[in-house]
mmCIF file of C-alpha atoms (C1' of nucleotides) and ligand atoms in Angstrom:
data_model
loop_
_atom_site.group_PDB
_atom_site.id
_atom_site.type_symbol
_atom_site.label_atom_id
_atom_site.label_comp_id
_atom_site.label_asym_id
_atom_site.label_seq_id
_atom_site.Cartn_x
_atom_site.Cartn_y
_atom_site.Cartn_z
ATOM 1 C CA UNK A 1 71.793 118.403 89.887
ATOM 2 C CA UNK A 2 71.530 116.893 93.351
ATOM 3 C CA UNK A 3 74.003 114.278 94.492
ATOM 4 C CA UNK A 4 71.206 111.767 94.608
ATOM 5 C CA UNK A 5 69.989 112.337 91.069
ATOM 6 C CA UNK A 6 73.546 112.338 89.798
ATOM 7 C CA UNK A 7 74.363 109.030 91.456
ATOM 8 C CA UNK A 8 71.227 107.426 90.070
ATOM 9 C CA UNK A 9 72.093 108.642 86.603
ATOM 10 C CA UNK A 10 75.553 107.138 86.779
ATOM 11 C CA UNK A 11 74.098 103.789 87.802
ATOM 12 C CA UNK A 12 71.666 103.779 84.886
ATOM 13 C CA UNK A 13 74.271 104.919 82.381
ATOM 14 C CA UNK A 14 76.509 102.099 83.390
ATOM 15 C CA UNK A 15 73.749 99.549 83.032
ATOM 16 C CA UNK A 16 73.057 98.931 86.709
ATOM 17 C CA UNK A 17 69.500 98.554 87.894
ATOM 18 C CA UNK A 18 67.975 101.142 90.113
ATOM 19 C CA UNK A 19 66.691 98.961 92.904
ATOM 20 C CA UNK A 20 64.854 100.213 95.930
ATOM 21 C CA UNK A 21 67.837 99.188 98.035
ATOM 22 C CA UNK A 22 70.254 101.235 95.967
ATOM 23 C CA UNK A 23 67.952 104.210 96.135
ATOM 24 C CA UNK A 24 67.737 104.212 99.906
ATOM 25 C CA UNK A 25 71.469 103.712 100.307
ATOM 26 C CA UNK A 26 72.195 106.639 98.033
ATOM 27 C CA UNK A 27 69.539 108.706 99.738
ATOM 28 C CA UNK A 28 70.968 107.996 103.173
ATOM 29 C CA UNK A 29 74.441 109.037 102.104
ATOM 30 C CA UNK A 30 73.229 112.080 100.191
ATOM 31 C CA UNK A 31 71.199 113.576 102.983
ATOM 32 C CA UNK A 32 73.787 113.320 105.692
ATOM 33 C CA UNK A 33 77.378 114.277 106.116
ATOM 34 C CA UNK A 34 79.016 111.018 106.991
ATOM 35 C CA UNK A 35 81.342 109.224 106.747
ATOM 36 C CA UNK A 36 79.558 106.159 108.029
ATOM 37 C CA UNK A 37 80.537 102.596 108.745
ATOM 38 C CA UNK A 38 78.642 99.846 106.950
ATOM 39 C CA UNK A 39 76.853 99.342 110.244
ATOM 40 C CA UNK A 40 75.750 102.928 110.384
ATOM 41 C CA UNK A 41 74.618 102.875 106.785
ATOM 42 C CA UNK A 42 72.609 99.781 107.608
ATOM 43 C CA UNK A 43 70.894 101.578 110.490
ATOM 44 C CA UNK A 44 70.146 104.693 108.487
ATOM 45 C CA UNK A 45 68.807 102.688 105.600
ATOM 46 C CA UNK A 46 66.764 100.384 107.783
ATOM 47 C CA UNK A 47 64.567 103.316 108.728
ATOM 48 C CA UNK A 48 63.444 103.655 105.133
ATOM 49 C CA UNK A 49 63.612 100.013 104.165
ATOM 50 C CA UNK A 50 63.415 97.574 107.015
ATOM 51 C CA UNK A 51 64.440 94.143 105.895
ATOM 52 C CA UNK A 52 67.424 95.177 103.848
ATOM 53 C CA UNK A 53 70.299 92.801 104.221
ATOM 54 C CA UNK A 54 73.857 93.489 105.268
ATOM 55 C CA UNK A 55 75.321 91.868 102.203
ATOM 56 C CA UNK A 56 73.239 94.184 100.082
ATOM 57 C CA UNK A 57 74.698 97.118 101.955
ATOM 58 C CA UNK A 58 78.233 95.883 101.454
ATOM 59 C CA UNK A 59 77.773 94.893 97.841
ATOM 60 C CA UNK A 60 76.312 98.240 96.949
ATOM 61 C CA UNK A 61 78.753 100.325 98.893
ATOM 62 C CA UNK A 62 81.552 98.613 97.015
ATOM 63 C CA UNK A 63 79.743 99.125 93.746
ATOM 64 C CA UNK A 64 79.288 102.809 94.469
ATOM 65 C CA UNK A 65 82.963 103.067 95.333
ATOM 66 C CA UNK A 66 83.844 101.442 92.038
ATOM 67 C CA UNK A 67 81.670 103.947 90.199
ATOM 68 C CA UNK A 68 83.299 106.835 92.004
ATOM 69 C CA UNK A 69 80.062 107.819 93.712
ATOM 70 C CA UNK A 70 81.243 106.850 97.167
ATOM 71 C CA UNK A 71 84.560 107.310 98.883
ATOM 72 C CA UNK A 72 85.936 104.571 101.153
ATOM 73 C CA UNK A 73 88.117 105.622 104.051
ATOM 74 C CA UNK A 74 90.614 103.639 106.103
ATOM 75 C CA UNK A 75 90.690 105.707 109.218
ATOM 76 C CA UNK A 76 91.530 103.007 111.714
ATOM 77 C CA UNK A 77 92.064 99.288 111.957
ATOM 78 C CA UNK A 78 88.481 98.541 112.919
ATOM 79 C CA UNK A 79 86.292 99.026 109.896
ATOM 80 C CA UNK A 80 85.924 101.183 106.825
ATOM 81 C CA UNK A 81 83.949 104.371 106.512
ATOM 82 C CA UNK A 82 81.916 105.388 103.505
ATOM 83 C CA UNK A 83 80.716 108.761 102.356
ATOM 84 C CA UNK A 84 79.476 110.423 99.222
ATOM 85 C CA UNK A 85 82.526 111.274 97.157
ATOM 86 C CA UNK A 86 83.330 114.959 97.281
ATOM 87 C CA UNK A 87 83.601 116.749 93.993
ATOM 88 C CA UNK A 88 86.988 118.112 94.930
ATOM 89 C CA UNK A 89 90.172 116.560 96.228
ATOM 90 C CA UNK A 90 90.438 116.817 99.986
ATOM 91 C CA UNK A 91 91.772 115.261 103.174
ATOM 92 C CA UNK A 92 90.442 114.697 106.684
ATOM 93 C CA UNK A 93 90.763 115.765 110.252
ATOM 94 C CA UNK A 94 89.590 113.189 112.761
ATOM 95 C CA UNK A 95 88.689 113.965 116.359
ATOM 96 C CA UNK A 96 90.141 111.489 118.820
ATOM 97 C CA UNK A 97 87.409 112.330 121.352
ATOM 98 C CA UNK A 98 84.122 112.349 119.478
ATOM 99 C CA UNK A 99 85.265 110.503 116.372
ATOM 100 C CA UNK A 100 84.017 113.155 113.984
ATOM 101 C CA UNK A 101 85.642 112.999 110.574
ATOM 102 C CA UNK A 102 85.685 116.275 108.698
ATOM 103 C CA UNK A 103 86.923 117.231 105.255
ATOM 104 C CA UNK A 104 89.645 119.810 104.815
ATOM 105 C CA UNK A 105 90.514 121.220 101.430
ATOM 106 C CA UNK A 106 94.153 121.641 102.230
ATOM 107 C CA UNK A 107 96.510 119.364 100.324
ATOM 108 C CA UNK A 108 100.282 119.200 100.703
ATOM 109 C CA UNK A 109 100.842 116.947 97.731
ATOM 110 C CA UNK A 110 101.824 119.342 94.948
ATOM 111 C CA UNK A 111 104.614 120.819 97.015
ATOM 112 C CA UNK A 112 105.948 117.416 98.024
ATOM 113 C CA UNK A 113 106.243 116.215 94.458
ATOM 114 C CA UNK A 114 108.540 119.098 93.594
ATOM 115 C CA UNK A 115 111.009 118.483 96.379
ATOM 116 C CA UNK A 116 114.261 117.033 95.087
ATOM 117 C CA UNK A 117 114.290 114.434 97.811
ATOM 118 C CA UNK A 118 111.051 113.123 96.420
ATOM 119 C CA UNK A 119 112.158 113.207 92.796
ATOM 120 C CA UNK A 120 115.173 111.147 93.712
ATOM 121 C CA UNK A 121 112.917 108.307 94.816
ATOM 122 C CA UNK A 122 111.884 107.808 91.206
ATOM 123 C CA UNK A 123 108.440 106.887 92.497
ATOM 124 C CA UNK A 124 105.404 107.415 90.272
ATOM 125 C CA UNK A 125 102.627 108.623 92.559
ATOM 126 C CA UNK A 126 99.045 107.618 91.827
ATOM 127 C CA UNK A 127 97.145 108.420 94.991
ATOM 128 C CA UNK A 128 97.891 109.819 98.398
ATOM 129 C CA UNK A 129 96.290 110.102 101.787
ATOM 130 C CA UNK A 130 96.740 112.741 104.417
ATOM 131 C CA UNK A 131 94.892 112.689 107.706
ATOM 132 C CA UNK A 132 95.279 114.684 110.868
ATOM 133 C CA UNK A 133 94.133 113.258 114.185
ATOM 134 C CA UNK A 134 93.508 115.492 117.181
ATOM 135 C CA UNK A 135 90.814 117.297 119.134
ATOM 136 C CA UNK A 136 88.118 119.204 117.306
ATOM 137 C CA UNK A 137 86.937 122.629 118.343
ATOM 138 C CA UNK A 138 83.650 121.318 119.734
ATOM 139 C CA UNK A 139 85.411 118.854 122.034
ATOM 140 C CA UNK A 140 87.987 121.437 123.081
ATOM 141 C CA UNK A 141 85.327 123.862 124.188
ATOM 142 C CA UNK A 142 83.646 121.171 126.278
ATOM 143 C CA UNK A 143 86.721 120.643 128.446
ATOM 144 C CA UNK B 1 123.028 100.260 121.094
ATOM 145 C CA UNK B 2 121.336 97.928 118.666
ATOM 146 C CA UNK B 3 117.604 98.058 118.175
ATOM 147 C CA UNK B 4 117.324 94.597 119.647
ATOM 148 C CA UNK B 5 119.222 95.382 122.825
ATOM 149 C CA UNK B 6 117.329 98.618 123.220
ATOM 150 C CA UNK B 7 113.956 96.940 122.891
ATOM 151 C CA UNK B 8 114.901 94.298 125.412
ATOM 152 C CA UNK B 9 116.030 96.940 127.838
ATOM 153 C CA UNK B 10 112.742 98.782 127.570
ATOM 154 C CA UNK B 11 110.827 95.598 128.305
ATOM 155 C CA UNK B 12 112.884 94.887 131.414
ATOM 156 C CA UNK B 13 112.706 98.451 132.666
ATOM 157 C CA UNK B 14 108.965 98.376 132.424
ATOM 158 C CA UNK B 15 108.724 95.128 134.332
ATOM 159 C CA UNK B 16 107.936 92.804 131.446
ATOM 160 C CA UNK B 17 109.542 89.400 131.282
ATOM 161 C CA UNK B 18 112.022 88.638 128.564
ATOM 162 C CA UNK B 19 110.547 85.446 127.221
ATOM 163 C CA UNK B 20 111.997 83.440 124.395
ATOM 164 C CA UNK B 21 108.968 84.396 122.291
ATOM 165 C CA UNK B 22 109.540 88.097 122.832
ATOM 166 C CA UNK B 23 113.178 87.739 121.965
ATOM 167 C CA UNK B 24 112.529 86.064 118.644
ATOM 168 C CA UNK B 25 109.808 88.540 117.694
ATOM 169 C CA UNK B 26 112.096 91.456 118.411
ATOM 170 C CA UNK B 27 114.948 89.757 116.614
ATOM 171 C CA UNK B 28 112.818 89.127 113.539
ATOM 172 C CA UNK B 29 111.748 92.749 113.352
ATOM 173 C CA UNK B 30 115.219 94.095 114.096
ATOM 174 C CA UNK B 31 117.024 92.173 111.419
ATOM 175 C CA UNK B 32 114.718 92.952 108.555
ATOM 176 C CA UNK B 33 113.184 96.003 107.004
ATOM 177 C CA UNK B 34 109.512 95.324 107.272
ATOM 178 C CA UNK B 35 106.780 96.328 107.693
ATOM 179 C CA UNK B 36 105.233 92.911 108.143
ATOM 180 C CA UNK B 37 101.741 91.625 108.726
ATOM 181 C CA UNK B 38 101.117 89.519 111.825
ATOM 182 C CA UNK B 39 101.136 86.563 109.469
ATOM 183 C CA UNK B 40 104.531 87.442 108.129
ATOM 184 C CA UNK B 41 105.911 87.980 111.597
ATOM 185 C CA UNK B 42 104.569 84.573 112.505
ATOM 186 C CA UNK B 43 106.384 82.981 109.579
ATOM 187 C CA UNK B 44 109.650 84.756 110.258
ATOM 188 C CA UNK B 45 109.512 83.876 113.918
ATOM 189 C CA UNK B 46 108.525 80.279 113.319
ATOM 190 C CA UNK B 47 111.908 79.678 111.751
ATOM 191 C CA UNK B 48 113.595 80.403 115.041
ATOM 192 C CA UNK B 49 110.889 79.138 117.349
ATOM 193 C CA UNK B 50 108.541 76.608 115.825
ATOM 194 C CA UNK B 51 105.501 76.151 117.993
ATOM 195 C CA UNK B 52 104.945 79.778 118.780
ATOM 196 C CA UNK B 53 101.268 80.678 118.822
ATOM 197 C CA UNK B 54 99.451 83.345 116.868
ATOM 198 C CA UNK B 55 97.959 84.904 119.955
ATOM 199 C CA UNK B 56 101.440 85.278 121.349
ATOM 200 C CA UNK B 57 102.428 87.123 118.199
ATOM 201 C CA UNK B 58 99.441 89.447 118.421
ATOM 202 C CA UNK B 59 99.709 90.040 122.141
ATOM 203 C CA UNK B 60 103.356 90.917 121.887
ATOM 204 C CA UNK B 61 103.100 93.055 118.810
ATOM 205 C CA UNK B 62 100.459 95.123 120.586
ATOM 206 C CA UNK B 63 102.632 95.285 123.689
ATOM 207 C CA UNK B 64 105.595 96.470 121.652
ATOM 208 C CA UNK B 65 103.410 99.089 120.017
ATOM 209 C CA UNK B 66 102.291 100.268 123.424
ATOM 210 C CA UNK B 67 105.908 100.575 124.516
ATOM 211 C CA UNK B 68 106.795 102.546 121.407
ATOM 212 C CA UNK B 69 109.140 99.858 120.153
ATOM 213 C CA UNK B 70 106.989 98.911 117.219
ATOM 214 C CA UNK B 71 104.979 101.013 114.803
ATOM 215 C CA UNK B 72 101.581 99.802 113.595
ATOM 216 C CA UNK B 73 100.482 100.852 110.131
ATOM 217 C CA UNK B 74 97.025 100.990 108.581
ATOM 218 C CA UNK B 75 97.924 100.822 104.948
ATOM 219 C CA UNK B 76 94.821 99.089 103.653
ATOM 220 C CA UNK B 77 91.584 97.573 104.848
ATOM 221 C CA UNK B 78 92.940 94.052 104.995
ATOM 222 C CA UNK B 79 95.275 93.840 107.934
ATOM 223 C CA UNK B 80 97.797 95.852 109.892
ATOM 224 C CA UNK B 81 101.508 96.023 109.298
ATOM 225 C CA UNK B 82 104.135 96.160 112.006
ATOM 226 C CA UNK B 83 107.705 97.358 111.922
ATOM 227 C CA UNK B 84 110.371 98.490 114.301
ATOM 228 C CA UNK B 85 109.620 102.091 115.176
ATOM 229 C CA UNK B 86 111.923 104.477 113.409
ATOM 230 C CA UNK B 87 113.807 106.963 115.517
ATOM 231 C CA UNK B 88 112.658 109.813 113.340
ATOM 232 C CA UNK B 89 109.290 110.988 112.147
ATOM 233 C CA UNK B 90 108.549 109.800 108.654
ATOM 234 C CA UNK B 91 105.879 108.793 106.160
ATOM 235 C CA UNK B 92 105.494 106.055 103.560
ATOM 236 C CA UNK B 93 105.379 105.370 99.872
ATOM 237 C CA UNK B 94 103.573 102.175 98.960
ATOM 238 C CA UNK B 95 103.931 100.393 95.644
ATOM 239 C CA UNK B 96 100.622 99.295 94.164
ATOM 240 C CA UNK B 97 102.369 96.584 92.149
ATOM 241 C CA UNK B 98 104.754 94.821 94.504
ATOM 242 C CA UNK B 99 103.309 96.059 97.780
ATOM 243 C CA UNK B 100 106.617 97.371 99.071
ATOM 244 C CA UNK B 101 106.256 99.942 101.818
ATOM 245 C CA UNK B 102 109.153 102.353 102.128
ATOM 246 C CA UNK B 103 109.863 105.160 104.540
ATOM 247 C CA UNK B 104 110.301 108.702 103.299
ATOM 248 C CA UNK B 105 111.600 111.427 105.535
ATOM 249 C CA UNK B 106 109.558 114.127 103.886
ATOM 250 C CA UNK B 107 106.797 115.604 106.013
ATOM 251 C CA UNK B 108 104.323 118.281 104.952
ATOM 252 C CA UNK B 109 102.884 118.830 108.379
ATOM 253 C CA UNK B 110 104.720 121.884 109.672
ATOM 254 C CA UNK B 111 103.739 123.923 106.648
ATOM 255 C CA UNK B 112 100.102 122.866 106.853
ATOM 256 C CA UNK B 113 99.742 123.966 110.439
ATOM 257 C CA UNK B 114 100.776 127.488 109.545
ATOM 258 C CA UNK B 115 98.215 127.949 106.808
ATOM 259 C CA UNK B 116 95.408 130.301 107.852
ATOM 260 C CA UNK B 117 92.824 127.940 106.475
ATOM 261 C CA UNK B 118 94.060 125.364 108.945
ATOM 262 C CA UNK B 119 94.223 127.732 111.884
ATOM 263 C CA UNK B 120 90.611 128.676 111.275
ATOM 264 C CA UNK B 121 89.557 125.092 111.933
ATOM 265 C CA UNK B 122 90.552 125.532 115.557
ATOM 266 C CA UNK B 123 91.653 121.912 115.528
ATOM 267 C CA UNK B 124 94.345 120.752 117.931
ATOM 268 C CA UNK B 125 96.480 118.249 116.005
ATOM 269 C CA UNK B 126 98.012 115.297 117.813
ATOM 270 C CA UNK B 127 99.083 112.937 115.078
ATOM 271 C CA UNK B 128 99.012 112.792 111.326
ATOM 272 C CA UNK B 129 99.470 110.318 108.549
ATOM 273 C CA UNK B 130 100.694 110.876 105.037
ATOM 274 C CA UNK B 131 101.055 108.095 102.524
ATOM 275 C CA UNK B 132 101.698 108.069 98.824
ATOM 276 C CA UNK B 133 100.581 105.115 96.710
ATOM 277 C CA UNK B 134 102.020 104.508 93.281
ATOM 278 C CA UNK B 135 104.622 102.526 91.357
ATOM 279 C CA UNK B 136 108.096 102.122 92.784
ATOM 280 C CA UNK B 137 111.234 102.471 90.710
ATOM 281 C CA UNK B 138 111.897 98.749 90.695
ATOM 282 C CA UNK B 139 108.470 97.962 89.280
ATOM 283 C CA UNK B 140 108.680 100.786 86.756
ATOM 284 C CA UNK B 141 111.928 99.475 85.344
ATOM 285 C CA UNK B 142 110.431 96.015 84.927
ATOM 286 C CA UNK B 143 107.714 97.228 82.579
ATOM 287 C "C1'" DA C 1 52.320 91.605 80.637
ATOM 288 C "C1'" DT C 2 56.466 88.612 79.802
ATOM 289 C "C1'" DG C 3 61.200 86.969 79.936
ATOM 290 C "C1'" DG C 4 65.948 87.313 80.577
ATOM 291 C "C1'" DT C 5 69.349 88.958 83.564
ATOM 292 C "C1'" DA C 6 70.893 91.517 87.511
ATOM 293 C "C1'" DT C 7 70.158 91.766 92.253
ATOM 294 C "C1'" DT C 8 68.590 90.389 96.667
ATOM 295 C "C1'" DG C 9 68.111 87.741 101.117
ATOM 296 C "C1'" DC C 10 69.710 84.235 103.624
ATOM 297 C "C1'" DA C 11 72.868 81.372 105.799
ATOM 298 C "C1'" DA C 12 77.209 79.848 105.879
ATOM 299 C "C1'" DA C 13 82.192 80.850 105.096
ATOM 300 C "C1'" DT C 14 86.151 83.629 105.661
ATOM 301 C "C1'" DG C 15 90.033 85.994 107.700
ATOM 302 C "C1'" DA C 16 91.947 88.916 111.042
ATOM 303 C "C1'" DT C 17 92.150 89.594 115.661
ATOM 304 C "C1'" DT C 18 90.782 88.751 120.599
ATOM 305 C "C1'" DT C 19 89.769 86.260 124.792
ATOM 306 C "C1'" DG C 20 89.237 82.802 128.855
ATOM 307 C "C1'" DC C 21 91.581 79.582 131.077
ATOM 308 C "C1'" DA C 22 94.739 76.133 132.711
ATOM 309 C "C1'" DA C 23 99.554 74.915 132.231
ATOM 310 C "C1'" DA C 24 104.318 76.499 131.812
ATOM 311 C "C1'" DG C 25 107.938 79.832 132.398
ATOM 312 C "C1'" DA C 26 110.545 83.908 134.217
ATOM 313 C "C1'" DC C 27 112.929 85.697 137.761
ATOM 314 C "C1'" DA C 28 113.390 87.734 142.485
ATOM 315 C "C1'" DT C 29 114.220 85.646 146.757
ATOM 316 C "C1'" DT C 30 115.865 82.301 149.732
ATOM 317 C "C1'" DA D 1 120.135 75.718 143.030
ATOM 318 C "C1'" DA D 2 115.309 75.181 144.708
ATOM 319 C "C1'" DT D 3 110.995 77.838 145.822
ATOM 320 C "C1'" DG D 4 107.046 80.753 145.169
ATOM 321 C "C1'" DT D 5 104.703 84.244 142.864
ATOM 322 C "C1'" DC D 6 103.158 86.563 139.243
ATOM 323 C "C1'" DT D 7 103.419 86.718 134.036
ATOM 324 C "C1'" DT D 8 103.019 84.832 129.966
ATOM 325 C "C1'" DT D 9 101.998 81.193 126.860
ATOM 326 C "C1'" DG D 10 99.343 77.737 124.057
ATOM 327 C "C1'" DC D 11 95.122 76.237 122.863
ATOM 328 C "C1'" DA D 12 90.531 76.404 121.494
ATOM 329 C "C1'" DA D 13 86.712 78.990 121.091
ATOM 330 C "C1'" DA D 14 84.726 83.572 120.354
ATOM 331 C "C1'" DT D 15 84.228 87.874 117.964
ATOM 332 C "C1'" DC D 16 83.695 91.099 114.337
ATOM 333 C "C1'" DA D 17 83.892 92.880 109.774
ATOM 334 C "C1'" DT D 18 83.310 91.416 105.397
ATOM 335 C "C1'" DT D 19 82.468 88.002 101.572
ATOM 336 C "C1'" DT D 20 80.284 84.338 99.035
ATOM 337 C "C1'" DG D 21 77.122 80.578 96.915
ATOM 338 C "C1'" DC D 22 72.735 79.878 95.727
ATOM 339 C "C1'" DA D 23 67.912 79.916 95.040
ATOM 340 C "C1'" DA D 24 64.202 83.230 94.982
ATOM 341 C "C1'" DT D 25 62.873 87.847 93.441
ATOM 342 C "C1'" DA D 26 62.763 92.293 91.194
ATOM 343 C "C1'" DC D 27 64.113 95.339 87.305
ATOM 344 C "C1'" DC D 28 63.293 96.958 82.935
ATOM 345 C "C1'" DA D 29 63.667 96.437 77.825
ATOM 346 C "C1'" DT D 30 60.639 94.483 74.639
HETATM 347 MN MN1 LIG E 201 85.334 116.173 118.400
HETATM 348 MN MN1 LIG E 202 107.167 98.015 93.570
HETATM 349 ZN ZN1 LIG E 203 95.939 115.725 98.597
HETATM 350 ZN ZN1 LIG E 204 104.548 114.184 109.201
#
DNA sequence: ATGGTATTGCAAATGATTTGCAAAGACATT
DNA sequence: AATGTCTTTGCAAATCATTTGCAATACCAT
């Protein structure tokens, strides 16, 4: 089942209406890699549905996050990024030159939890984030 | 040498003036754990120097970050947190209940870099972030 | 096709952070 | 200690991302 169909099914199952706006937002995110800022989502979506409003974009991105369809990233202190939620747990590498944000399926978490130093904290972990900033291979080869 | 004295020395060495405002900001951050939002820094500082302006707080926090004296954290999408820069590399655990942000000196980075899967990315790392969200021991014992 | 409810568009509010500018302050020099 | 220069501050307004109230509209079950 495609990401798009799956997302639409979740909306319906949970009693949300399948509006044209929601469809184009989901379509935009499904077709492309992302992540995108709300601004970028607005631009992408405006191609298919000119006249859509920014608050609709925001309201629906947050809804999709709540439903687990979309992932919200805090990469920097400017604004959030949104992308279709990956099926599997992952982290990100972010290029300081071109800004590209890419998934990596390497996760250090399991090992950390088993370290005694961590156990001593008596901290009950719920989520974690791990991001690496640097220069991507494309940008390196340009230099 | 105390954190405060050290920070003041760096300012002077780099040709920045040691204003009363800078002194109280540095003092506020040096005496307490942090991290603090700009708002919180403003409150702390206002005790010692009522009449200080928000833009002064922001301008100086950014200056101190630039000089490496202060560390700026992007914990959530609301606002940034600032704290005196630790001498050693570290990461954070953040309590979802009480909001406390605590340093941990556990870092998974060295191991990650040596994994073949990472090497294949051909990505040149510069910085990284690792944060664990959950429930701290204090909050757990309250339940 | 109709009606009830969720959703949208719009415009205004919010909250964090930034900026231009004139006045005040720091500090090297006399 | 007084002077002059260059920084820095306070203030008020701007900016930018995001949120919100409300009346008009669009879904979709019936
Ligand atoms: Mn790149
Ligand atoms: Mn806690
Ligand atoms: Zn992980
Ligand atoms: Zn590390």
